[in-house]
Coordinates of N, CA and C and ligand atoms in Angstrom, one line a residue:
M1 N 129.1 73.0 88.5 CA 127.7 73.3 88.2 C 127.2 72.3 87.2
K2 N 125.9 71.9 87.4 CA 125.3 70.9 86.6 C 124.0 71.4 85.9
V3 N 123.9 71.2 84.6 CA 122.7 71.8 83.9 C 122.0 70.7 83.1
L4 N 120.7 70.6 83.3 CA 119.9 69.8 82.4 C 119.5 70.7 81.2
V5 N 119.7 70.1 80.0 CA 119.3 70.8 78.7 C 118.1 69.9 78.2
A6 N 116.9 70.5 78.1 CA 115.8 69.7 77.7 C 115.2 70.2 76.4
H7 N 115.1 69.3 75.5 CA 114.6 69.7 74.1 C 113.3 69.0 73.9
G8 N 112.3 69.9 73.5 CA 111.0 69.4 73.3 C 110.7 68.7 71.9
P9 N 109.4 68.5 71.6 CA 109.0 67.8 70.4 C 109.5 68.4 69.1
N10 N 109.9 67.4 68.2 CA 110.3 67.7 66.9 C 111.7 68.4 66.8
L11 N 112.3 68.7 67.9 CA 113.7 69.2 67.8 C 114.7 68.2 67.4
N12 N 114.3 66.9 67.5 CA 115.1 65.8 67.0 C 115.2 65.9 65.4
L13 N 114.4 66.7 64.8 CA 114.4 66.8 63.4 C 115.2 68.0 62.9
L14 N 115.8 68.7 63.8 CA 116.6 69.9 63.4 C 117.6 69.5 62.3
G15 N 117.8 70.5 61.4 CA 118.7 70.2 60.3 C 117.9 70.0 59.0
R16 N 116.9 69.2 59.2 CA 116.0 69.0 58.0 C 114.6 69.6 58.2
R17 N 114.3 70.0 59.4 CA 113.0 70.6 59.7 C 113.0 72.1 59.4
E18 N 112.2 72.6 58.5 CA 112.1 74.0 58.2 C 113.4 74.8 58.4
P19 N 114.5 74.4 57.7 CA 115.8 75.1 57.9 C 115.8 76.6 57.9
D20 N 114.9 77.2 57.1 CA 114.8 78.6 57.0 C 114.4 79.2 58.3
T21 N 113.7 78.5 59.1 CA 113.2 79.0 60.4 C 114.1 78.5 61.5
Y22 N 114.6 77.3 61.4 CA 115.3 76.7 62.6 C 116.8 76.5 62.4
G23 N 117.3 76.8 61.2 CA 118.7 76.7 60.9 C 119.0 75.3 60.4
E24 N 120.3 75.1 60.0 CA 120.7 73.9 59.4 C 121.4 72.9 60.3
Q25 N 121.7 73.4 61.5 CA 122.4 72.5 62.4 C 121.5 71.4 63.0
T26 N 122.0 70.2 63.1 CA 121.2 69.1 63.7 C 121.2 69.3 65.2
L27 N 120.4 68.6 65.9 CA 120.3 68.6 67.4 C 121.7 68.1 67.9
E28 N 122.2 67.1 67.3 CA 123.5 66.5 67.7 C 124.6 67.6 67.7
E29 N 124.6 68.3 66.6 CA 125.6 69.4 66.4 C 125.4 70.5 67.4
I30 N 124.1 70.8 67.7 CA 123.9 71.9 68.7 C 124.3 71.4 70.1
N31 N 124.0 70.1 70.4 CA 124.4 69.6 71.7 C 125.9 69.6 71.8
R32 N 126.6 69.2 70.7 CA 128.1 69.2 70.8 C 128.6 70.6 71.1
M33 N 128.0 71.6 70.5 CA 128.4 73.0 70.7 C 128.2 73.4 72.2
I34 N 127.0 72.9 72.7 CA 126.7 73.2 74.1 C 127.8 72.6 75.0
V35 N 128.1 71.3 74.7 CA 129.1 70.6 75.6 C 130.4 71.4 75.5
T36 N 130.9 71.8 74.3 CA 132.1 72.5 74.2 C 132.1 73.8 75.0
E37 N 131.0 74.6 74.9 CA 130.9 75.8 75.6 C 130.9 75.6 77.1
A38 N 130.1 74.6 77.5 CA 130.0 74.2 78.9 C 131.3 73.8 79.5
A39 N 132.0 73.0 78.8 CA 133.3 72.5 79.3 C 134.3 73.7 79.7
Q40 N 134.2 74.7 78.8 CA 135.1 75.9 79.1 C 134.7 76.6 80.4
A41 N 133.5 76.4 80.8 CA 133.1 77.1 82.0 C 132.9 76.0 83.2
D42 N 133.5 74.8 82.9 CA 133.4 73.8 83.9 C 132.0 73.4 84.3
I43 N 131.1 73.4 83.3 CA 129.7 73.1 83.6 C 129.5 71.7 83.0
E44 N 128.8 70.8 83.8 CA 128.5 69.5 83.3 C 127.0 69.6 82.8
V45 N 126.8 69.0 81.6 CA 125.5 69.1 81.0 C 124.9 67.6 80.8
K46 N 123.6 67.5 81.0 CA 122.9 66.3 80.6 C 121.8 66.7 79.7
F47 N 121.5 65.9 78.7 CA 120.5 66.2 77.7 C 119.4 65.3 77.7
V48 N 118.2 65.8 77.4 CA 117.0 65.0 77.2 C 116.3 65.6 76.0
Q49 N 115.9 64.8 75.1 CA 115.0 65.2 74.0 C 113.8 64.3 74.0
S50 N 112.6 64.8 74.0 CA 111.4 63.9 73.9 C 110.3 64.6 73.1
N51 N 109.6 63.7 72.4 CA 108.4 64.2 71.8 C 107.1 64.0 72.6
I52 N 107.4 63.5 73.9 CA 106.3 63.1 74.8 C 106.3 64.0 76.0
E53 N 105.3 64.7 76.2 CA 105.2 65.7 77.3 C 105.6 65.1 78.6
G54 N 105.0 63.9 79.0 CA 105.2 63.3 80.3 C 106.6 62.9 80.5
E55 N 107.3 62.6 79.4 CA 108.8 62.3 79.6 C 109.6 63.5 79.9
L56 N 109.2 64.6 79.4 CA 109.9 65.9 79.8 C 109.6 66.2 81.2
V57 N 108.3 66.0 81.6 CA 107.9 66.3 83.0 C 108.8 65.4 83.9
D58 N 108.9 64.1 83.6 CA 109.7 63.2 84.4 C 111.1 63.6 84.5
A59 N 111.7 64.0 83.3 CA 113.1 64.4 83.3 C 113.3 65.6 84.2
I60 N 112.4 66.5 84.2 CA 112.6 67.7 85.0 C 112.4 67.4 86.5
Q61 N 111.4 66.6 86.8 CA 111.3 66.1 88.2 C 112.5 65.5 88.7
Q62 N 113.1 64.6 87.9 CA 114.3 63.8 88.3 C 115.5 64.8 88.4
S63 N 115.5 65.8 87.6 CA 116.7 66.7 87.7 C 116.8 67.4 89.0
A64 N 115.7 67.5 89.7 CA 115.7 68.1 91.0 C 116.7 67.5 92.0
Q65 N 117.1 66.2 91.7 CA 118.1 65.5 92.5 C 119.5 66.0 92.3
W66 N 119.7 66.6 91.1 CA 121.1 66.9 90.8 C 121.4 68.2 90.1
A67 N 120.4 68.8 89.4 CA 120.7 69.9 88.5 C 120.7 71.3 89.3
D68 N 121.7 72.1 88.9 CA 121.7 73.5 89.5 C 120.9 74.5 88.6
A69 N 120.7 74.1 87.4 CA 119.9 74.9 86.5 C 119.3 74.1 85.3
I70 N 118.3 74.6 84.7 CA 117.7 73.9 83.6 C 117.6 74.9 82.4
I71 N 118.0 74.4 81.2 CA 117.8 75.1 80.0 C 116.8 74.3 79.2
I72 N 115.7 75.0 78.8 CA 114.6 74.2 78.1 C 114.1 74.9 76.9
N73 N 114.1 74.2 75.8 CA 113.3 74.6 74.7 C 112.1 73.7 74.6
P74 N 111.0 74.1 75.2 CA 109.8 73.3 75.2 C 109.1 73.1 73.8
A75 N 109.7 73.8 72.8 CA 109.1 73.6 71.4 C 107.6 73.9 71.5
A76 N 106.8 73.1 70.8 CA 105.4 73.3 70.7 C 104.7 73.3 72.1
Y77 N 105.3 72.6 73.0 CA 104.6 72.6 74.4 C 104.7 73.9 75.1
T78 N 105.6 74.8 74.6 CA 105.7 76.2 75.1 C 104.3 76.8 75.1
H79 N 103.5 76.5 74.1 CA 102.3 77.2 73.9 C 101.1 76.5 74.4
T80 N 101.3 75.3 74.9 CA 100.1 74.4 75.3 C 100.3 73.8 76.7
S81 N 101.5 73.7 77.3 CA 101.6 72.7 78.3 C 101.6 73.3 79.8
V82 N 100.5 73.1 80.4 CA 100.3 73.5 81.8 C 101.2 72.6 82.7
A83 N 101.3 71.3 82.2 CA 102.1 70.3 83.0 C 103.6 70.7 83.0
L84 N 104.1 71.2 81.9 CA 105.5 71.6 81.9 C 105.7 72.9 82.7
R85 N 104.8 73.8 82.6 CA 104.9 75.0 83.4 C 104.8 74.7 84.9
D86 N 103.9 73.7 85.3 CA 103.8 73.4 86.7 C 105.0 72.7 87.2
V87 N 105.7 71.8 86.4 CA 106.9 71.1 86.9 C 108.0 72.1 87.0
L88 N 108.1 73.0 86.1 CA 109.2 74.0 86.2 C 109.0 74.9 87.5
A89 N 107.7 75.1 87.8 CA 107.5 75.9 89.0 C 107.7 75.0 90.3
A90 N 107.4 73.7 90.1 CA 107.5 72.8 91.3 C 108.9 72.6 91.8
V91 N 109.8 72.3 90.8 CA 111.2 72.0 91.2 C 111.9 73.4 91.5
D92 N 112.7 73.4 92.5 CA 113.2 74.7 92.9 C 114.6 74.9 92.2
I93 N 114.5 74.9 90.9 CA 115.8 75.0 90.1 C 115.5 76.2 89.0
P94 N 116.5 77.1 88.9 CA 116.3 78.2 88.0 C 116.3 77.7 86.5
A95 N 115.4 78.1 85.7 CA 115.3 77.6 84.3 C 115.4 78.8 83.4
V96 N 116.0 78.5 82.2 CA 116.1 79.5 81.1 C 115.4 78.9 79.9
E97 N 114.4 79.6 79.4 CA 113.7 79.1 78.2 C 114.4 79.6 76.9
V98 N 114.6 78.7 76.0 CA 115.2 79.1 74.7 C 114.3 78.7 73.5
H99 N 114.3 79.6 72.6 CA 113.7 79.3 71.3 C 114.7 79.7 70.2
L100 N 114.8 78.8 69.2 CA 115.7 79.1 68.1 C 115.2 80.3 67.3
S101 N 113.9 80.2 67.0 CA 113.2 81.3 66.2 C 112.7 82.4 67.2
N102 N 112.4 83.6 66.6 CA 111.8 84.6 67.4 C 110.3 84.4 67.4
I103 N 109.8 83.8 68.5 CA 108.4 83.4 68.5 C 107.5 84.5 68.4
Y104 N 107.9 85.7 68.7 CA 107.1 86.9 68.7 C 107.0 87.5 67.3
A105 N 107.8 87.0 66.4 CA 107.7 87.5 65.0 C 107.0 86.5 64.1
R106 N 106.4 85.5 64.7 CA 105.7 84.4 64.0 C 104.2 84.4 64.2
E107 N 103.6 83.3 63.9 CA 102.1 83.2 64.1 C 101.7 83.6 65.5
E108 N 100.5 84.2 65.6 CA 100.1 84.7 66.8 C 100.0 83.6 67.9
F109 N 99.7 82.3 67.5 CA 99.6 81.3 68.6 C 100.9 81.0 69.2
R110 N 102.0 81.5 68.6 CA 103.4 81.3 69.2 C 103.8 82.4 70.1
H111 N 103.0 83.5 70.1 CA 103.4 84.6 70.9 C 103.2 84.4 72.4
R112 N 102.3 83.4 72.8 CA 102.1 83.2 74.2 C 102.9 81.9 74.6
S113 N 103.7 82.1 75.7 CA 104.4 81.0 76.3 C 103.8 80.7 77.7
L114 N 103.3 79.5 77.8 CA 102.8 79.1 79.2 C 104.0 78.8 80.1
T115 N 105.1 78.4 79.5 CA 106.2 78.0 80.4 C 107.1 79.1 80.8
A116 N 107.2 80.2 80.1 CA 108.1 81.3 80.4 C 108.0 81.9 81.8
A117 N 106.7 81.9 82.2 CA 106.5 82.6 83.5 C 107.1 81.7 84.7
A118 N 107.4 80.4 84.4 CA 108.0 79.6 85.4 C 109.5 79.5 85.2
C119 N 110.0 80.3 84.3 CA 111.5 80.4 84.0 C 112.0 81.7 84.5
R120 N 113.3 81.8 84.7 CA 113.8 83.1 85.1 C 113.8 84.1 83.9
G121 N 113.9 83.6 82.7 CA 113.9 84.5 81.5 C 113.8 83.6 80.3
Q122 N 113.8 84.3 79.2 CA 113.6 83.7 77.9 C 114.5 84.3 76.8
I123 N 115.1 83.4 76.0 CA 116.0 83.8 74.9 C 115.3 83.3 73.6
S124 N 115.0 84.2 72.7 CA 114.2 83.8 71.5 C 114.7 84.5 70.3
G125 N 115.1 83.7 69.3 CA 115.4 84.4 68.0 C 116.8 84.4 67.6
F126 N 117.7 83.9 68.4 CA 119.1 83.9 68.1 C 119.7 82.6 67.5
G127 N 118.8 81.7 67.1 CA 119.2 80.4 66.6 C 119.9 79.6 67.7
A128 N 120.9 78.7 67.2 CA 121.5 77.9 68.2 C 122.4 78.6 69.2
W129 N 122.8 79.8 68.8 CA 123.6 80.7 69.7 C 122.8 81.0 71.0
G130 N 121.5 80.9 70.9 CA 120.6 81.1 72.1 C 121.0 80.2 73.3
Y131 N 121.5 79.0 72.9 CA 121.8 78.0 74.0 C 123.1 78.5 74.7
V132 N 124.0 79.1 73.9 CA 125.3 79.6 74.5 C 124.9 80.8 75.5
L133 N 124.0 81.6 75.0 CA 123.5 82.7 75.9 C 122.8 82.2 77.1
A134 N 122.1 81.1 76.9 CA 121.3 80.5 78.1 C 122.3 79.9 79.1
L135 N 123.4 79.3 78.6 CA 124.4 78.8 79.5 C 125.0 79.9 80.4
Q136 N 125.3 81.0 79.7 CA 125.9 82.2 80.4 C 124.9 82.7 81.4
A137 N 123.6 82.7 81.0 CA 122.6 83.2 82.0 C 122.4 82.3 83.1
A138 N 122.4 81.0 82.9 CA 122.3 80.0 84.0 C 123.5 80.1 84.9
R139 N 124.7 80.3 84.4 CA 125.8 80.4 85.2 C 125.7 81.7 86.1
H140 N 125.3 82.8 85.5 CA 125.2 84.0 86.2 C 124.2 83.9 87.3
I141 N 123.1 83.2 87.0 CA 122.0 83.0 88.1 C 122.6 82.2 89.2
V142 N 123.2 81.0 88.9 CA 123.6 80.1 89.9 C 124.8 80.7 90.7
E143 N 125.8 81.3 90.0 CA 126.9 81.8 90.8 C 126.5 83.0 91.6
G144 N 125.5 83.8 91.0 CA 125.0 85.0 91.8 C 124.3 84.5 93.0
E145 N 123.6 83.4 92.9 CA 122.8 83.0 94.1 C 123.7 82.3 95.2
S146 N 124.8 81.8 94.7 CA 125.7 81.1 95.7 C 126.7 82.1 96.3
G147 N 126.6 83.4 95.8 CA 127.4 84.5 96.3 C 128.9 84.4 95.8
E148 N 129.1 83.7 94.7 CA 130.5 83.6 94.2 C 130.8 84.8 93.3
Ligands
LIG1 C1 110.5 76.7 68.9 C2 109.3 77.6 68.5 C3 108.0 76.8 68.7 O1 106.9 77.7 68.4 C4 108.0 75.6 67.8 O2 106.8 74.9 68.1 C5 109.1 74.8 67.9 C6 110.5 75.4 68.1 C7 111.9 77.3 68.5 O3 112.9 76.8 69.0 O4 111.9 78.3 67.8 O5 109.1 73.5 67.8 O6 110.5 76.4 70.2

């Protein structure tokens, strides 16, 4: 099984970006944790992080050639991006949306996700552990669909 893990804008700053909200782990540390978890389940992961909306759109379009599932934290684009929502709907790959913080316990503008409706589900508020949960969800979806 192959999974694209897509990280949106400013997530490259994790570790020093508002640690009370997003935790102290860097993106590199989170990615290492994801790789370790994925390896145990025989899942291959590829990562993309971009601060540019179109680069994320391109990465998701290209993942249609190889990915069985997408895990995406669209970060601020969650709340603004019709383009990301449309590409998630366009590629026929199940996606799981992740947020480190609980977006529903924060400012009102974060309560609305444009992208979540194009995903199978959303995990919000469990910090970096949310990516582990998302891997499990992705595996469940993909294995369930292939009848294993
Ligand atoms: C975030 C929540 C978003 O509202 C915010 O813009 C982010 C990070 C999260 O992981 O909690 O950049 O997606």
